[in-house]
PDB file of C-alpha atoms in Angstrom:
ATOM      1  CA  UNK A 207       0.000   0.000   0.000  1.00  0.00           C
ATOM      2  CA  UNK A 208       1.415   3.375  -0.979  1.00  0.00           C
ATOM      3  CA  UNK A 209       1.966   5.843   1.821  1.00  0.00           C
ATOM      4  CA  UNK A 210      -0.370   8.815   1.808  1.00  0.00           C
ATOM      5  CA  UNK A 211       0.948  12.319   2.373  1.00  0.00           C
ATOM      6  CA  UNK A 212      -1.351  14.517   4.403  1.00  0.00           C
ATOM      7  CA  UNK A 213      -1.004  18.251   3.877  1.00  0.00           C
ATOM      8  CA  UNK A 214      -3.052  20.878   5.657  1.00  0.00           C
ATOM      9  CA  UNK A 215      -3.225  24.346   4.100  1.00  0.00           C
ATOM     10  CA  UNK A 216      -4.829  27.152   6.105  1.00  0.00           C
ATOM     11  CA  UNK A 217      -5.717  30.329   4.232  1.00  0.00           C
ATOM     12  CA  UNK A 218      -8.018  31.908   6.789  1.00  0.00           C
ATOM     13  CA  UNK A 219      -7.971  31.282  10.523  1.00  0.00           C
ATOM     14  CA  UNK A 220     -10.775  29.076  11.757  1.00  0.00           C
ATOM     15  CA  UNK A 221     -11.878  29.300  15.356  1.00  0.00           C
ATOM     16  CA  UNK A 222     -14.122  27.034  17.318  1.00  0.00           C
ATOM     17  CA  UNK A 223     -15.349  28.824  20.432  1.00  0.00           C
ATOM     18  CA  UNK A 224     -11.926  29.973  21.581  1.00  0.00           C
ATOM     19  CA  UNK A 225     -10.204  26.721  20.633  1.00  0.00           C
ATOM     20  CA  UNK A 226      -7.062  26.323  18.587  1.00  0.00           C
ATOM     21  CA  UNK A 227      -8.025  26.987  14.944  1.00  0.00           C
ATOM     22  CA  UNK A 228      -5.343  24.648  13.575  1.00  0.00           C
ATOM     23  CA  UNK A 229      -6.474  21.866  15.915  1.00  0.00           C
ATOM     24  CA  UNK A 230     -10.073  22.387  14.784  1.00  0.00           C
ATOM     25  CA  UNK A 231      -9.024  22.251  11.137  1.00  0.00           C
ATOM     26  CA  UNK A 232      -6.834  19.192  11.662  1.00  0.00           C
ATOM     27  CA  UNK A 233      -9.673  17.425  13.454  1.00  0.00           C
ATOM     28  CA  UNK A 234     -12.073  18.157  10.610  1.00  0.00           C
ATOM     29  CA  UNK A 235      -9.588  17.132   7.927  1.00  0.00           C
ATOM     30  CA  UNK A 236      -8.548  13.896   9.613  1.00  0.00           C
ATOM     31  CA  UNK A 237     -12.039  12.867  10.699  1.00  0.00           C
ATOM     32  CA  UNK A 238     -13.467  13.602   7.261  1.00  0.00           C
ATOM     33  CA  UNK A 239     -10.567  11.888   5.541  1.00  0.00           C
ATOM     34  CA  UNK A 240     -10.828   8.650   7.469  1.00  0.00           C
ATOM     35  CA  UNK A 241     -13.787   7.552   5.394  1.00  0.00           C
ATOM     36  CA  UNK A 242     -12.108   8.394   2.090  1.00  0.00           C
ATOM     37  CA  UNK A 243      -8.452   7.495   2.710  1.00  0.00           C
ATOM     38  CA  UNK A 244      -7.378   4.505   4.732  1.00  0.00           C
ATOM     39  CA  UNK A 245      -4.564   5.577   6.987  1.00  0.00           C
ATOM     40  CA  UNK A 246      -2.846   3.194   9.344  1.00  0.00           C
ATOM     41  CA  UNK A 247      -2.694   4.110  13.000  1.00  0.00           C
ATOM     42  CA  UNK A 248       1.052   4.566  12.630  1.00  0.00           C
ATOM     43  CA  UNK A 249       0.624   7.068   9.783  1.00  0.00           C
ATOM     44  CA  UNK A 250      -1.994   8.999  11.734  1.00  0.00           C
ATOM     45  CA  UNK A 251       0.284   9.094  14.784  1.00  0.00           C
ATOM     46  CA  UNK A 252       3.162  10.406  12.641  1.00  0.00           C
ATOM     47  CA  UNK A 253       1.025  13.237  11.260  1.00  0.00           C
ATOM     48  CA  UNK A 254      -0.230  14.191  14.710  1.00  0.00           C
ATOM     49  CA  UNK A 255       3.260  13.921  16.245  1.00  0.00           C
ATOM     50  CA  UNK A 256       4.623  16.258  13.556  1.00  0.00           C
ATOM     51  CA  UNK A 257       1.860  18.737  14.376  1.00  0.00           C
ATOM     52  CA  UNK A 258       2.755  18.522  18.088  1.00  0.00           C
ATOM     53  CA  UNK A 259       6.485  18.931  17.342  1.00  0.00           C
ATOM     54  CA  UNK A 260       5.811  22.021  15.221  1.00  0.00           C
ATOM     55  CA  UNK A 261       3.679  23.466  17.999  1.00  0.00           C
ATOM     56  CA  UNK A 262       0.544  23.473  15.865  1.00  0.00           C
ATOM     57  CA  UNK A 263      -1.389  21.559  18.521  1.00  0.00           C
ATOM     58  CA  UNK A 264      -0.789  20.707  22.171  1.00  0.00           C
ATOM     59  CA  UNK A 265       0.268  17.171  23.098  1.00  0.00           C
ATOM     60  CA  UNK A 266      -2.980  16.620  25.013  1.00  0.00           C
ATOM     61  CA  UNK A 267      -4.978  17.773  21.978  1.00  0.00           C
ATOM     62  CA  UNK A 268      -2.921  15.413  19.816  1.00  0.00           C
ATOM     63  CA  UNK A 269      -3.776  12.422  22.012  1.00  0.00           C
ATOM     64  CA  UNK A 270      -7.442  13.432  21.994  1.00  0.00           C
ATOM     65  CA  UNK A 271      -7.404  13.837  18.218  1.00  0.00           C
ATOM     66  CA  UNK A 272      -5.751  10.424  17.771  1.00  0.00           C
ATOM     67  CA  UNK A 273      -8.426   8.772  19.948  1.00  0.00           C
ATOM     68  CA  UNK A 274     -11.193  10.495  17.987  1.00  0.00           C
ATOM     69  CA  UNK A 275      -9.724   9.504  14.634  1.00  0.00           C
ATOM     70  CA  UNK A 276      -9.202   5.884  15.691  1.00  0.00           C
ATOM     71  CA  UNK A 277     -12.734   5.678  17.154  1.00  0.00           C
ATOM     72  CA  UNK A 278     -14.155   7.115  13.938  1.00  0.00           C
ATOM     73  CA  UNK A 279     -12.076   4.655  11.920  1.00  0.00           C
ATOM     74  CA  UNK A 280     -13.358   1.691  13.950  1.00  0.00           C
ATOM     75  CA  UNK A 281     -16.965   2.835  13.563  1.00  0.00           C
ATOM     76  CA  UNK A 282     -16.543   3.323   9.813  1.00  0.00           C
ATOM     77  CA  UNK A 283     -14.919  -0.109   9.467  1.00  0.00           C
ATOM     78  CA  UNK A 284     -17.778  -1.727  11.410  1.00  0.00           C
ATOM     79  CA  UNK A 285     -20.353   0.104   9.308  1.00  0.00           C
ATOM     80  CA  UNK A 286     -18.618  -0.998   6.096  1.00  0.00           C
ATOM     81  CA  UNK A 287     -18.436  -4.591   7.339  1.00  0.00           C
ATOM     82  CA  UNK A 288     -22.140  -4.601   8.241  1.00  0.00           C
ATOM     83  CA  UNK A 289     -23.051  -3.132   4.850  1.00  0.00           C
ATOM     84  CA  UNK A 290     -20.934  -5.742   3.067  1.00  0.00           C
ATOM     85  CA  UNK A 291     -22.599  -8.552   5.048  1.00  0.00           C
ATOM     86  CA  UNK A 292     -26.030  -7.175   4.179  1.00  0.00           C
ATOM     87  CA  UNK A 293     -25.204  -6.975   0.478  1.00  0.00           C
ATOM     88  CA  UNK A 294     -23.742 -10.476   0.425  1.00  0.00           C
ATOM     89  CA  UNK A 295     -26.902 -11.811   2.066  1.00  0.00           C
ATOM     90  CA  UNK A 296     -29.018 -10.034  -0.567  1.00  0.00           C
ATOM     91  CA  UNK A 297     -26.953 -11.508  -3.403  1.00  0.00           C
ATOM     92  CA  UNK A 298     -27.134 -15.016  -1.948  1.00  0.00           C
ATOM     93  CA  UNK A 299     -30.900 -14.660  -1.496  1.00  0.00           C
ATOM     94  CA  UNK A 300     -31.304 -13.558  -5.138  1.00  0.00           C
ATOM     95  CA  UNK A 301     -29.277 -16.563  -6.253  1.00  0.00           C
ATOM     96  CA  UNK A 302     -31.393 -18.845  -4.026  1.00  0.00           C
ATOM     97  CA  UNK A 303     -28.313 -20.013  -2.133  1.00  0.00           C
ATOM     98  CA  UNK A 304     -29.409 -21.414   1.226  1.00  0.00           C
ATOM     99  CA  UNK A 305     -27.992 -19.835   4.358  1.00  0.00           C
ATOM    100  CA  UNK A 306     -26.504 -21.805   7.250  1.00  0.00           C
ATOM    101  CA  UNK A 307     -29.720 -21.323   9.209  1.00  0.00           C
ATOM    102  CA  UNK A 308     -31.728 -22.683   6.233  1.00  0.00           C
ATOM    103  CA  UNK A 309     -29.517 -25.775   6.120  1.00  0.00           C
ATOM    104  CA  UNK A 310     -29.720 -26.218   9.909  1.00  0.00           C
ATOM    105  CA  UNK A 311     -33.536 -25.995   9.758  1.00  0.00           C
ATOM    106  CA  UNK A 312     -33.659 -28.599   6.983  1.00  0.00           C
ATOM    107  CA  UNK A 313     -31.313 -30.876   8.940  1.00  0.00           C
ATOM    108  CA  UNK A 314     -33.585 -30.636  11.980  1.00  0.00           C
ATOM    109  CA  UNK A 315     -36.629 -31.515   9.822  1.00  0.00           C
ATOM    110  CA  UNK A 316     -34.791 -34.479   8.283  1.00  0.00           C
ATOM    111  CA  UNK A 317     -33.850 -35.734  11.746  1.00  0.00           C
ATOM    112  CA  UNK A 318     -37.468 -35.432  12.929  1.00  0.00           C
ATOM    113  CA  UNK A 319     -38.814 -37.174   9.807  1.00  0.00           C
ATOM    114  CA  UNK A 320     -36.226 -39.949  10.125  1.00  0.00           C
ATOM    115  CA  UNK A 321     -37.403 -40.606  13.693  1.00  0.00           C
ATOM    116  CA  UNK A 322     -41.042 -40.755  12.533  1.00  0.00           C
ATOM    117  CA  UNK A 323     -40.175 -43.144   9.694  1.00  0.00           C
ATOM    118  CA  UNK A 324     -38.267 -45.378  12.116  1.00  0.00           C
ATOM    119  CA  UNK A 325     -41.255 -45.379  14.515  1.00  0.00           C
ATOM    120  CA  UNK A 326     -43.639 -46.266  11.669  1.00  0.00           C
ATOM    121  CA  UNK A 327     -41.367 -49.131  10.588  1.00  0.00           C
ATOM    122  CA  UNK A 328     -41.464 -50.552  14.125  1.00  0.00           C
ATOM    123  CA  UNK A 329     -45.274 -50.441  14.256  1.00  0.00           C
TER     124      UNK A 329
END
């Protein structure tokens, strides 16, 4: 996987109720970008550490931002996984491919019918 370069360009200061405008911008950029660009935790940490080293954000804000980005990433991954599962189920249903629960239900019916046949044979 090719490494992604993250560049933040600020033309006008952005402020969020007295907060650090660069931190607010970085938060928005990274949180918005998580859905579009897959960054590894290590790459995200490097970007945030560079911002801390340059004094663009405080270390505490950097840790908070990292937690937020990773939480967002986990939620997005879970949402994507759930959506993929749903679509796969739809495709299998359209193709009339039985699910595991369908096969288990049929197995239970076969077992019950086999018992009835055996009882009828004994009678």
